[in-house]
PDB file of C-alpha atoms in Angstrom:
ATOM      1  CA  MET A  61     116.615  96.963 148.961  1.00 79.00           C
ATOM      2  CA  LEU A  62     114.870  96.380 145.702  1.00 90.00           C
ATOM      3  CA  SER A  63     113.310  92.966 144.946  1.00 93.00           C
ATOM      4  CA  ARG A  64     115.507  92.588 141.753  1.00 93.00           C
ATOM      5  CA  VAL A  65     118.597  93.228 143.649  1.00 95.00           C
ATOM      6  CA  ALA A  66     117.702  90.759 146.293  1.00 96.00           C
ATOM      7  CA  GLU A  67     116.992  88.008 143.670  1.00 96.00           C
ATOM      8  CA  ARG A  68     120.263  88.775 141.997  1.00 96.00           C
ATOM      9  CA  VAL A  69     122.481  88.395 144.926  1.00 97.00           C
ATOM     10  CA  TYR A  70     120.423  85.253 146.014  1.00 98.00           C
ATOM     11  CA  TRP A  71     121.300  83.415 142.579  1.00 97.00           C
ATOM     12  CA  MET A  72     124.645  84.954 142.717  1.00 97.00           C
ATOM     13  CA  GLY A  73     125.201  83.032 145.737  1.00 97.00           C
ATOM     14  CA  ARG A  74     123.523  79.851 144.516  1.00 97.00           C
ATOM     15  CA  TYR A  75     125.528  79.751 141.451  1.00 97.00           C
ATOM     16  CA  MET A  76     128.888  80.289 143.037  1.00 97.00           C
ATOM     17  CA  GLU A  77     128.091  77.472 145.456  1.00 97.00           C
ATOM     18  CA  ARG A  78     127.085  75.245 142.671  1.00 95.00           C
ATOM     19  CA  CYS A  79     130.520  75.976 141.050  1.00 96.00           C
ATOM     20  CA  GLU A  80     132.222  74.638 144.034  1.00 95.00           C
ATOM     21  CA  ASN A  81     129.772  71.776 144.253  1.00 93.00           C
ATOM     22  CA  VAL A  82     130.339  70.746 140.695  1.00 92.00           C
ATOM     23  CA  ALA A  83     134.231  70.873 140.863  1.00 92.00           C
ATOM     24  CA  ARG A  84     134.059  68.760 144.187  1.00 91.00           C
ATOM     25  CA  LEU A  85     132.146  66.016 142.790  1.00 87.00           C
ATOM     26  CA  VAL A  86     134.148  65.638 139.556  1.00 88.00           C
ATOM     27  CA  ASP A  87     137.583  65.913 141.366  1.00 86.00           C
ATOM     28  CA  VAL A  88     136.535  63.267 144.191  1.00 82.00           C
ATOM     29  CA  ASN A  89     135.056  60.887 141.268  1.00 79.00           C
ATOM     30  CA  THR A  90     138.313  61.082 139.312  1.00 79.00           C
ATOM     31  CA  LYS A  91     140.499  60.280 142.467  1.00 78.00           C
ATOM     32  CA  LEU A  92     138.123  57.661 143.469  1.00 75.00           C
ATOM     33  CA  LEU A  93     138.918  55.721 140.240  1.00 71.00           C
ATOM     34  CA  LEU A  94     142.622  55.346 141.665  1.00 69.00           C
ATOM     35  CA  ASP A  95     141.394  53.981 144.936  1.00 68.00           C
ATOM     36  CA  LEU A  96     138.937  51.191 143.524  1.00 67.00           C
ATOM     37  CA  PRO A  97     140.416  47.914 142.471  1.00 65.00           C
ATOM     38  CA  ARG A  98     139.981  46.789 138.951  1.00 65.00           C
ATOM     39  CA  GLY A  99     136.714  45.376 137.892  1.00 62.00           C
ATOM     40  CA  VAL A 100     134.975  47.784 140.394  1.00 61.00           C
ATOM     41  CA  SER A 101     133.367  50.650 138.978  1.00 61.00           C
ATOM     42  CA  VAL A 102     130.822  53.733 140.138  1.00 60.00           C
ATOM     43  CA  GLY A 103     130.284  54.770 136.664  1.00 68.00           C
ATOM     44  CA  TRP A 104     130.505  58.449 135.307  1.00 76.00           C
ATOM     45  CA  GLY A 105     126.905  58.645 134.934  1.00 76.00           C
ATOM     46  CA  THR A 106     126.486  58.752 138.831  1.00 75.00           C
ATOM     47  CA  LEU A 107     127.740  62.296 138.606  1.00 81.00           C
ATOM     48  CA  VAL A 108     125.076  63.244 136.426  1.00 82.00           C
ATOM     49  CA  ASP A 109     122.499  61.609 138.631  1.00 76.00           C
ATOM     50  CA  ILE A 110     123.682  63.847 141.617  1.00 78.00           C
ATOM     51  CA  SER A 111     123.782  66.946 139.558  1.00 78.00           C
ATOM     52  CA  GLY A 112     120.183  66.638 138.452  1.00 72.00           C
ATOM     53  CA  GLY A 113     121.083  66.603 134.751  1.00 64.00           C
ATOM     54  CA  SER A 114     117.864  64.528 133.430  1.00 57.00           C
ATOM     55  CA  ASP A 115     118.334  65.520 130.017  1.00 63.00           C
ATOM     56  CA  PHE A 116     121.970  64.248 129.555  1.00 66.00           C
ATOM     57  CA  TYR A 117     121.954  64.220 125.760  1.00 55.00           C
ATOM     58  CA  ARG A 118     119.214  61.601 126.161  1.00 52.00           C
ATOM     59  CA  ARG A 119     121.587  58.848 126.832  1.00 57.00           C
ATOM     60  CA  ASP A 120     121.794  56.069 129.124  1.00 57.00           C
ATOM     61  CA  LEU A 121     123.511  57.014 132.473  1.00 58.00           C
ATOM     62  CA  ASP A 122     124.837  53.371 132.933  1.00 59.00           C
ATOM     63  CA  SER A 123     126.822  53.534 129.704  1.00 59.00           C
ATOM     64  CA  ALA A 124     127.817  57.281 129.784  1.00 71.00           C
ATOM     65  CA  ASP A 125     131.623  57.645 129.011  1.00 78.00           C
ATOM     66  CA  GLU A 126     134.097  60.046 130.895  1.00 81.00           C
ATOM     67  CA  ARG A 127     134.532  62.322 128.270  1.00 82.00           C
ATOM     68  CA  ALA A 128     130.906  62.993 127.571  1.00 82.00           C
ATOM     69  CA  VAL A 129     130.317  63.581 131.311  1.00 85.00           C
ATOM     70  CA  MET A 130     133.080  65.847 131.710  1.00 87.00           C
ATOM     71  CA  ARG A 131     131.792  68.093 128.569  1.00 86.00           C
ATOM     72  CA  PHE A 132     128.340  68.069 130.253  1.00 87.00           C
ATOM     73  CA  LEU A 133     129.385  68.736 133.754  1.00 90.00           C
ATOM     74  CA  LEU A 134     132.105  71.271 132.929  1.00 91.00           C
ATOM     75  CA  ALA A 135     131.812  73.235 129.861  1.00 89.00           C
ATOM     76  CA  ASP A 136     128.027  72.520 128.138  1.00 88.00           C
ATOM     77  CA  MET A 137     126.235  75.883 128.119  1.00 90.00           C
ATOM     78  CA  ASN A 138     122.957  74.109 127.601  1.00 88.00           C
ATOM     79  CA  ASN A 139     123.340  72.383 130.900  1.00 88.00           C
ATOM     80  CA  PRO A 140     122.288  75.074 133.469  1.00 88.00           C
ATOM     81  CA  SER A 141     124.230  73.192 136.270  1.00 89.00           C
ATOM     82  CA  SER A 142     127.469  72.959 134.466  1.00 92.00           C
ATOM     83  CA  LEU A 143     130.553  74.707 135.838  1.00 94.00           C
ATOM     84  CA  MET A 144     130.553  77.066 132.811  1.00 95.00           C
ATOM     85  CA  SER A 145     126.969  77.856 132.876  1.00 95.00           C
ATOM     86  CA  SER A 146     127.228  78.549 136.629  1.00 96.00           C
ATOM     87  CA  ILE A 147     130.133  80.836 136.447  1.00 97.00           C
ATOM     88  CA  THR A 148     128.478  82.818 133.712  1.00 97.00           C
ATOM     89  CA  TYR A 149     125.360  83.213 135.568  1.00 97.00           C
ATOM     90  CA  ALA A 150     127.192  84.170 138.757  1.00 97.00           C
ATOM     91  CA  ARG A 151     129.398  86.709 136.813  1.00 97.00           C
ATOM     92  CA  GLU A 152     126.214  88.165 135.078  1.00 97.00           C
ATOM     93  CA  ASN A 153     124.330  88.681 138.540  1.00 97.00           C
ATOM     94  CA  ALA A 154     127.681  89.974 140.059  1.00 97.00           C
ATOM     95  CA  ARG A 155     127.915  92.609 137.277  1.00 96.00           C
ATOM     96  CA  ILE A 156     124.420  94.028 137.793  1.00 95.00           C
ATOM     97  CA  THR A 157     124.827  94.004 141.456  1.00 95.00           C
ATOM     98  CA  ARG A 158     128.570  95.187 141.699  1.00 94.00           C
ATOM     99  CA  GLU A 159     127.516  98.529 143.340  1.00 94.00           C
ATOM    100  CA  ILE A 160     126.485  96.677 146.472  1.00 95.00           C
ATOM    101  CA  LEU A 161     129.578  94.363 146.561  1.00 95.00           C
ATOM    102  CA  PRO A 162     133.118  95.021 147.720  1.00 95.00           C
ATOM    103  CA  SER A 163     135.055  95.629 144.587  1.00 94.00           C
ATOM    104  CA  GLU A 164     137.296  92.831 145.067  1.00 95.00           C
ATOM    105  CA  VAL A 165     134.574  90.303 145.000  1.00 96.00           C
ATOM    106  CA  TYR A 166     133.372  91.167 141.490  1.00 96.00           C
ATOM    107  CA  THR A 167     136.879  91.122 140.241  1.00 96.00           C
ATOM    108  CA  LEU A 168     137.278  87.624 141.736  1.00 97.00           C
ATOM    109  CA  VAL A 169     134.007  86.195 140.011  1.00 97.00           C
ATOM    110  CA  ASN A 170     135.223  87.888 136.770  1.00 97.00           C
ATOM    111  CA  ASP A 171     138.775  86.308 136.770  1.00 97.00           C
ATOM    112  CA  LEU A 172     137.472  83.048 137.360  1.00 97.00           C
ATOM    113  CA  TYR A 173     134.822  83.262 134.644  1.00 97.00           C
ATOM    114  CA  LEU A 174     137.760  84.320 132.423  1.00 96.00           C
ATOM    115  CA  TYR A 175     139.950  81.695 133.503  1.00 94.00           C
ATOM    116  CA  LEU A 176     137.529  78.877 132.851  1.00 93.00           C
ATOM    117  CA  LYS A 177     136.563  80.189 129.470  1.00 91.00           C
ATOM    118  CA  ASP A 178     140.125  80.193 128.550  1.00 90.00           C
ATOM    119  CA  ARG A 179     140.787  76.491 129.580  1.00 85.00           C
ATOM    120  CA  PHE A 180     137.609  74.889 128.353  1.00 77.00           C
ATOM    121  CA  PRO A 181     137.408  72.344 126.583  1.00 62.00           C
ATOM    122  CA  LYS A 182     140.967  71.799 127.310  1.00 61.00           C
ATOM    123  CA  GLY A 183     140.191  71.441 131.029  1.00 55.00           C
ATOM    124  CA  ALA A 184     138.116  68.460 130.557  1.00 63.00           C
ATOM    125  CA  ALA A 185     141.050  66.313 129.845  1.00 69.00           C
ATOM    126  CA  ARG A 186     142.088  64.161 132.854  1.00 73.00           C
ATOM    127  CA  GLY A 187     145.752  65.489 132.859  1.00 73.00           C
ATOM    128  CA  GLU A 188     144.699  69.195 133.328  1.00 81.00           C
ATOM    129  CA  ARG A 189     141.466  68.951 135.393  1.00 86.00           C
ATOM    130  CA  GLN A 190     142.630  68.311 138.769  1.00 85.00           C
ATOM    131  CA  ALA A 191     144.428  71.698 138.791  1.00 87.00           C
ATOM    132  CA  LEU A 192     141.391  73.404 137.048  1.00 91.00           C
ATOM    133  CA  LEU A 193     139.063  72.032 139.659  1.00 92.00           C
ATOM    134  CA  GLU A 194     141.221  72.898 142.638  1.00 91.00           C
ATOM    135  CA  GLU A 195     141.454  76.604 141.444  1.00 94.00           C
ATOM    136  CA  VAL A 196     137.836  76.783 141.370  1.00 95.00           C
ATOM    137  CA  ILE A 197     137.145  75.319 144.846  1.00 95.00           C
ATOM    138  CA  GLU A 198     139.977  77.819 146.013  1.00 95.00           C
ATOM    139  CA  LYS A 199     138.296  80.812 144.374  1.00 97.00           C
ATOM    140  CA  VAL A 200     134.896  80.081 145.503  1.00 97.00           C
ATOM    141  CA  GLN A 201     136.242  79.807 149.048  1.00 96.00           C
ATOM    142  CA  GLN A 202     137.817  82.856 148.689  1.00 97.00           C
ATOM    143  CA  PHE A 203     134.681  84.545 147.206  1.00 97.00           C
ATOM    144  CA  THR A 204     132.813  83.241 150.618  1.00 96.00           C
ATOM    145  CA  GLY A 205     135.624  84.410 152.853  1.00 96.00           C
ATOM    146  CA  MET A 206     135.716  87.992 151.022  1.00 95.00           C
ATOM    147  CA  LEU A 207     132.024  88.348 151.608  1.00 96.00           C
ATOM    148  CA  ALA A 208     132.162  87.257 155.349  1.00 95.00           C
ATOM    149  CA  GLY A 209     135.297  89.392 155.920  1.00 95.00           C
ATOM    150  CA  CYS A 210     134.615  92.802 153.810  1.00 94.00           C
ATOM    151  CA  MET A 211     130.910  93.196 153.092  1.00 95.00           C
ATOM    152  CA  SER A 212     128.453  94.841 155.447  1.00 96.00           C
ATOM    153  CA  HIS A 213     126.134  92.163 156.883  1.00 96.00           C
ATOM    154  CA  ASN A 214     123.120  93.752 155.780  1.00 96.00           C
ATOM    155  CA  ASP A 215     119.941  92.471 153.934  1.00 96.00           C
ATOM    156  CA  ALA A 216     122.082  91.871 150.577  1.00 96.00           C
ATOM    157  CA  TYR A 217     124.535  89.614 152.647  1.00 97.00           C
ATOM    158  CA  SER A 218     121.579  87.719 154.165  1.00 97.00           C
ATOM    159  CA  PHE A 219     120.151  86.993 150.799  1.00 98.00           C
ATOM    160  CA  LEU A 220     123.614  85.670 149.839  1.00 97.00           C
ATOM    161  CA  ARG A 221     123.878  83.454 152.793  1.00 97.00           C
ATOM    162  CA  LEU A 222     120.195  81.946 151.733  1.00 98.00           C
ATOM    163  CA  GLY A 223     121.162  81.384 148.201  1.00 97.00           C
ATOM    164  CA  ARG A 224     124.655  79.731 149.316  1.00 97.00           C
ATOM    165  CA  ASN A 225     123.152  77.508 151.905  1.00 97.00           C
ATOM    166  CA  LEU A 226     119.996  76.284 150.241  1.00 97.00           C
ATOM    167  CA  GLU A 227     122.111  75.239 147.390  1.00 96.00           C
ATOM    168  CA  ARG A 228     124.732  73.350 149.656  1.00 96.00           C
ATOM    169  CA  ALA A 229     121.951  71.697 151.674  1.00 96.00           C
ATOM    170  CA  ASP A 230     120.304  70.462 148.336  1.00 93.00           C
ATOM    171  CA  MET A 231     123.741  69.171 147.006  1.00 92.00           C
ATOM    172  CA  THR A 232     124.549  67.407 150.123  1.00 93.00           C
ATOM    173  CA  SER A 233     121.117  65.921 150.103  1.00 92.00           C
ATOM    174  CA  ARG A 234     121.661  64.566 146.469  1.00 88.00           C
ATOM    175  CA  ILE A 235     125.257  63.306 147.372  1.00 87.00           C
ATOM    176  CA  VAL A 236     123.632  61.250 150.372  1.00 87.00           C
ATOM    177  CA  ASP A 237     120.702  59.947 148.214  1.00 83.00           C
ATOM    178  CA  VAL A 238     123.064  58.734 145.283  1.00 75.00           C
ATOM    179  CA  GLY A 239     125.654  57.324 147.551  1.00 71.00           C
ATOM    180  CA  THR A 240     123.160  55.244 149.372  1.00 70.00           C
ATOM    181  CA  SER A 241     121.015  54.202 146.495  1.00 62.00           C
ATOM    182  CA  ARG A 242     123.390  54.051 143.444  1.00 57.00           C
ATOM    183  CA  ILE A 243     126.945  54.319 144.001  1.00 52.00           C
ATOM    184  CA  LEU A 244     127.087  51.702 146.667  1.00 50.00           C
ATOM    185  CA  THR A 245     124.664  49.309 145.217  1.00 55.00           C
ATOM    186  CA  LYS A 246     126.379  49.258 141.796  1.00 52.00           C
ATOM    187  CA  ALA A 247     129.920  49.030 143.153  1.00 47.00           C
ATOM    188  CA  LEU A 248     129.306  46.354 145.812  1.00 46.00           C
ATOM    189  CA  GLU A 249     127.107  44.063 143.615  1.00 55.00           C
ATOM    190  CA  GLU A 250     130.448  43.495 141.407  1.00 52.00           C
ATOM    191  CA  THR A 251     132.451  41.854 144.265  1.00 49.00           C
ATOM    192  CA  GLU A 252     131.788  39.499 147.147  1.00 50.00           C
ATOM    193  CA  ALA A 253     134.350  40.873 149.468  1.00 50.00           C
ATOM    194  CA  ASN A 254     132.721  44.041 149.662  1.00 57.00           C
ATOM    195  CA  GLU A 255     133.430  45.738 153.087  1.00 59.00           C
ATOM    196  CA  PRO A 256     136.917  47.175 152.004  1.00 63.00           C
ATOM    197  CA  PHE A 257     135.122  49.054 148.827  1.00 69.00           C
ATOM    198  CA  GLU A 258     132.155  50.012 151.219  1.00 72.00           C
ATOM    199  CA  ASN A 259     134.603  52.003 153.061  1.00 77.00           C
ATOM    200  CA  ILE A 260     136.433  53.443 150.276  1.00 79.00           C
ATOM    201  CA  LEU A 261     133.104  54.664 148.786  1.00 79.00           C
ATOM    202  CA  TRP A 262     131.871  56.348 151.939  1.00 84.00           C
ATOM    203  CA  MET A 263     135.165  57.836 152.518  1.00 87.00           C
ATOM    204  CA  SER A 264     134.695  59.358 148.812  1.00 84.00           C
ATOM    205  CA  VAL A 265     131.279  60.669 149.901  1.00 87.00           C
ATOM    206  CA  LEU A 266     132.789  62.496 152.957  1.00 91.00           C
ATOM    207  CA  ARG A 267     135.874  63.815 150.681  1.00 88.00           C
ATOM    208  CA  SER A 268     133.315  65.125 148.284  1.00 87.00           C
ATOM    209  CA  LEU A 269     132.190  67.291 150.816  1.00 91.00           C
ATOM    210  CA  SER A 270     135.579  68.078 152.853  1.00 91.00           C
ATOM    211  CA  GLY A 271     133.986  66.138 155.670  1.00 93.00           C
ATOM    212  CA  TYR A 272     136.129  63.108 156.322  1.00 93.00           C
ATOM    213  CA  GLN A 273     138.685  64.735 158.760  1.00 93.00           C
ATOM    214  CA  MET A 274     135.713  66.280 160.637  1.00 94.00           C
ATOM    215  CA  TYR A 275     133.710  62.856 160.315  1.00 94.00           C
ATOM    216  CA  ARG A 276     136.754  61.232 161.980  1.00 92.00           C
ATOM    217  CA  GLN A 277     136.944  63.507 164.995  1.00 91.00           C
ATOM    218  CA  HIS A 278     133.074  63.040 165.461  1.00 88.00           C
ATOM    219  CA  VAL A 279     132.625  59.508 164.990  1.00 87.00           C
ATOM    220  CA  LEU A 280     135.457  57.108 166.763  1.00 80.00           C
ATOM    221  CA  ASP A 281     134.638  54.146 164.563  1.00 79.00           C
ATOM    222  CA  ARG A 282     135.197  52.690 160.907  1.00 83.00           C
ATOM    223  CA  VAL A 283     133.553  54.489 158.103  1.00 86.00           C
ATOM    224  CA  ASN A 284     130.023  53.169 157.917  1.00 84.00           C
ATOM    225  CA  ALA A 285     126.650  53.772 155.878  1.00 84.00           C
ATOM    226  CA  GLU A 286     124.706  54.678 159.284  1.00 88.00           C
ATOM    227  CA  ASP A 287     126.974  57.200 160.876  1.00 92.00           C
ATOM    228  CA  VAL A 288     128.085  58.951 157.378  1.00 92.00           C
ATOM    229  CA  VAL A 289     124.161  59.651 156.572  1.00 92.00           C
ATOM    230  CA  MET A 290     123.810  60.848 160.406  1.00 94.00           C
ATOM    231  CA  PHE A 291     126.763  63.130 160.214  1.00 95.00           C
ATOM    232  CA  LEU A 292     125.774  64.700 156.706  1.00 95.00           C
ATOM    233  CA  VAL A 293     122.180  65.048 157.311  1.00 95.00           C
ATOM    234  CA  GLN A 294     121.828  65.770 161.098  1.00 95.00           C
ATOM    235  CA  ASP A 295     124.954  66.971 162.420  1.00 95.00           C
ATOM    236  CA  SER A 296     124.493  70.554 163.583  1.00 94.00           C
ATOM    237  CA  LEU A 297     128.116  71.612 163.633  1.00 95.00           C
ATOM    238  CA  PHE A 298     129.362  70.321 160.327  1.00 96.00           C
ATOM    239  CA  PRO A 299     129.087  73.482 157.749  1.00 96.00           C
ATOM    240  CA  ARG A 300     128.119  71.250 154.849  1.00 96.00           C
ATOM    241  CA  SER A 301     125.397  69.135 156.829  1.00 97.00           C
ATOM    242  CA  VAL A 302     121.712  69.640 155.747  1.00 97.00           C
ATOM    243  CA  ALA A 303     121.087  70.508 159.344  1.00 97.00           C
ATOM    244  CA  HIS A 304     123.919  73.111 159.786  1.00 97.00           C
ATOM    245  CA  CYS A 305     122.764  74.797 156.226  1.00 98.00           C
ATOM    246  CA  LEU A 306     118.966  75.006 157.425  1.00 97.00           C
ATOM    247  CA  SER A 307     120.059  76.560 160.666  1.00 97.00           C
ATOM    248  CA  GLU A 308     122.347  79.165 158.716  1.00 97.00           C
ATOM    249  CA  LEU A 309     118.752  79.749 156.459  1.00 98.00           C
ATOM    250  CA  SER A 310     116.904  80.418 159.667  1.00 97.00           C
ATOM    251  CA  GLU A 311     119.611  82.802 161.020  1.00 97.00           C
ATOM    252  CA  ALA A 312     119.459  84.930 157.782  1.00 97.00           C
ATOM    253  CA  PHE A 313     115.712  84.868 157.906  1.00 97.00           C
ATOM    254  CA  ASP A 314     115.727  86.374 161.301  1.00 96.00           C
ATOM    255  CA  ARG A 315     117.513  89.222 159.963  1.00 96.00           C
ATOM    256  CA  LEU A 316     114.995  89.987 157.022  1.00 97.00           C
ATOM    257  CA  PRO A 317     111.690  91.451 157.381  1.00 95.00           C
ATOM    258  CA  ASN A 318     108.374  89.556 156.745  1.00 94.00           C
ATOM    259  CA  SER A 319     110.095  85.977 157.160  1.00 96.00           C
ATOM    260  CA  ASP A 320     107.207  84.490 159.234  1.00 96.00           C
ATOM    261  CA  ASN A 321     106.060  82.248 156.390  1.00 96.00           C
ATOM    262  CA  ALA A 322     109.420  81.447 155.366  1.00 96.00           C
ATOM    263  CA  GLN A 323     110.354  80.574 158.990  1.00 97.00           C
ATOM    264  CA  ARG A 324     107.333  78.191 159.223  1.00 97.00           C
ATOM    265  CA  VAL A 325     108.272  76.195 156.152  1.00 97.00           C
ATOM    266  CA  LEU A 326     111.840  75.830 157.354  1.00 97.00           C
ATOM    267  CA  ALA A 327     111.022  74.756 160.629  1.00 97.00           C
ATOM    268  CA  SER A 328     108.785  71.886 159.325  1.00 95.00           C
ATOM    269  CA  VAL A 329     111.849  70.639 157.338  1.00 95.00           C
ATOM    270  CA  ARG A 330     114.112  70.990 160.256  1.00 96.00           C
ATOM    271  CA  ARG A 331     111.800  68.742 162.348  1.00 95.00           C
ATOM    272  CA  GLN A 332     112.067  66.460 159.540  1.00 92.00           C
ATOM    273  CA  LEU A 333     115.579  66.024 159.929  1.00 93.00           C
ATOM    274  CA  LYS A 334     115.790  66.167 163.815  1.00 92.00           C
ATOM    275  CA  THR A 335     113.120  63.382 164.209  1.00 93.00           C
ATOM    276  CA  ALA A 336     114.419  60.936 161.399  1.00 92.00           C
ATOM    277  CA  ASP A 337     115.670  57.412 162.470  1.00 93.00           C
ATOM    278  CA  ILE A 338     118.486  56.944 160.329  1.00 90.00           C
ATOM    279  CA  LEU A 339     119.159  53.574 160.848  1.00 88.00           C
ATOM    280  CA  GLN A 340     115.638  52.347 160.276  1.00 89.00           C
ATOM    281  CA  LEU A 341     115.497  54.574 157.172  1.00 88.00           C
ATOM    282  CA  ILE A 342     118.634  53.014 155.530  1.00 81.00           C
ATOM    283  CA  GLU A 343     117.043  49.599 156.061  1.00 80.00           C
ATOM    284  CA  SER A 344     113.736  50.438 154.650  1.00 80.00           C
ATOM    285  CA  GLY A 345     113.537  53.987 152.875  1.00 81.00           C
ATOM    286  CA  LEU A 346     116.220  56.367 153.059  1.00 85.00           C
ATOM    287  CA  HIS A 347     115.800  57.337 149.159  1.00 84.00           C
ATOM    288  CA  GLU A 348     112.217  58.273 149.638  1.00 88.00           C
ATOM    289  CA  TYR A 349     113.053  60.064 152.768  1.00 91.00           C
ATOM    290  CA  ILE A 350     115.688  62.050 151.012  1.00 90.00           C
ATOM    291  CA  ASP A 351     113.234  62.883 148.289  1.00 89.00           C
ATOM    292  CA  SER A 352     110.754  64.281 150.692  1.00 93.00           C
ATOM    293  CA  ILE A 353     113.683  66.497 152.221  1.00 94.00           C
ATOM    294  CA  GLN A 354     114.688  67.809 148.649  1.00 92.00           C
ATOM    295  CA  SER A 355     110.802  68.549 147.960  1.00 94.00           C
ATOM    296  CA  SER A 356     110.848  70.524 151.272  1.00 95.00           C
ATOM    297  CA  ILE A 357     114.145  72.348 150.344  1.00 96.00           C
ATOM    298  CA  GLY A 358     112.010  73.299 147.025  1.00 95.00           C
ATOM    299  CA  GLU A 359     109.391  74.627 149.149  1.00 96.00           C
ATOM    300  CA  VAL A 360     111.776  76.843 151.050  1.00 97.00           C
ATOM    301  CA  HIS A 361     112.917  78.343 147.796  1.00 97.00           C
ATOM    302  CA  SER A 362     109.435  78.827 146.528  1.00 96.00           C
ATOM    303  CA  GLU A 363     108.650  80.613 149.699  1.00 96.00           C
ATOM    304  CA  ILE A 364     111.895  83.004 149.423  1.00 97.00           C
ATOM    305  CA  ALA A 365     110.641  84.017 146.026  1.00 96.00           C
ATOM    306  CA  ASP A 366     107.047  84.610 146.956  1.00 95.00           C
ATOM    307  CA  THR A 367     108.075  86.589 149.946  1.00 96.00           C
ATOM    308  CA  TRP A 368     110.776  88.821 148.374  1.00 96.00           C
ATOM    309  CA  PHE A 369     111.237  88.382 144.607  1.00 94.00           C
ATOM    310  CA  LEU A 370     108.989  90.126 142.078  1.00 81.00           C
ATOM    311  CA  PRO A 371     107.085  87.572 139.803  1.00 79.00           C
ATOM    312  CA  GLN A 372     107.658  89.249 136.624  1.00 53.00           C
ATOM    313  CA  VAL A 373     111.599  89.313 137.159  1.00 45.00           C
ATOM    314  CA  GLN A 374     112.889  86.205 135.250  1.00 50.00           C
ATOM    315  CA  VAL A 375     116.551  85.184 136.308  1.00 51.00           C
ATOM    316  CA  THR A 376     118.028  82.079 134.579  1.00 51.00           C
ATOM    317  CA  GLN A 377     117.965  78.934 136.648  1.00 53.00           C
TER     318      GLN A 377
END
């Protein structure tokens, strides 16, 4: 297949996954406000931290208000990670490559774009936000299922898998990073009786990835930092764990030509995950470890681009 087509479907997979990730984060953070007692707050700026929005109107994240953060994460076209930006880029990539996709897939992406365009900025209001976000999550899940069940599992499908799983691994690592270094610290410093709030916060982290029930089946103990981090980083069976996403990348690489260099870079990241002592890292340096994992995920993306995409083709990121 042509390099420009491969790049388009790769980024379509990334952008659709990004839509779901943003919707999950905002939805869970909104519900978390109802669980925490008065006087304990995680702050809306945390969501900007997780999404990587470094230029949040040049404001202090600690003092960011709900309305500004929602506008930035959901509707701001100047933020490449916003929900509206992501669905716009996904739709454009789907439009250009629609001849290799099942017709239902493009229709779904286009309908979701029109749905969101029609409801912003109204959808940023808390009263309407939950229904909008749940619709986004449902449609992206439908998109993933349509591709798995209706599209030939050829090279184009492999590039879609690469985009989806690389984006998912990156977001999971961000959630774990912020959950350990920002959310927990900020919330627990405001109360002495912190254990109940610690459990609530870690359950929120799991629910942002729809991982709470699977975690309870996997870990027969109360929700705690060490087990949650191990589950989300190292568990090979949970589809949104970093380890599982990287194993999906490896399978996709196996189906593509000239993937030896990409496999070598990926193997290095997987070794980092497998050999990590999570308990020791939580006590002394989990943030730095997650930073190195995110850098390594970036290197995997760079290797994908160098191997299969043409340098002169520019796709908005």
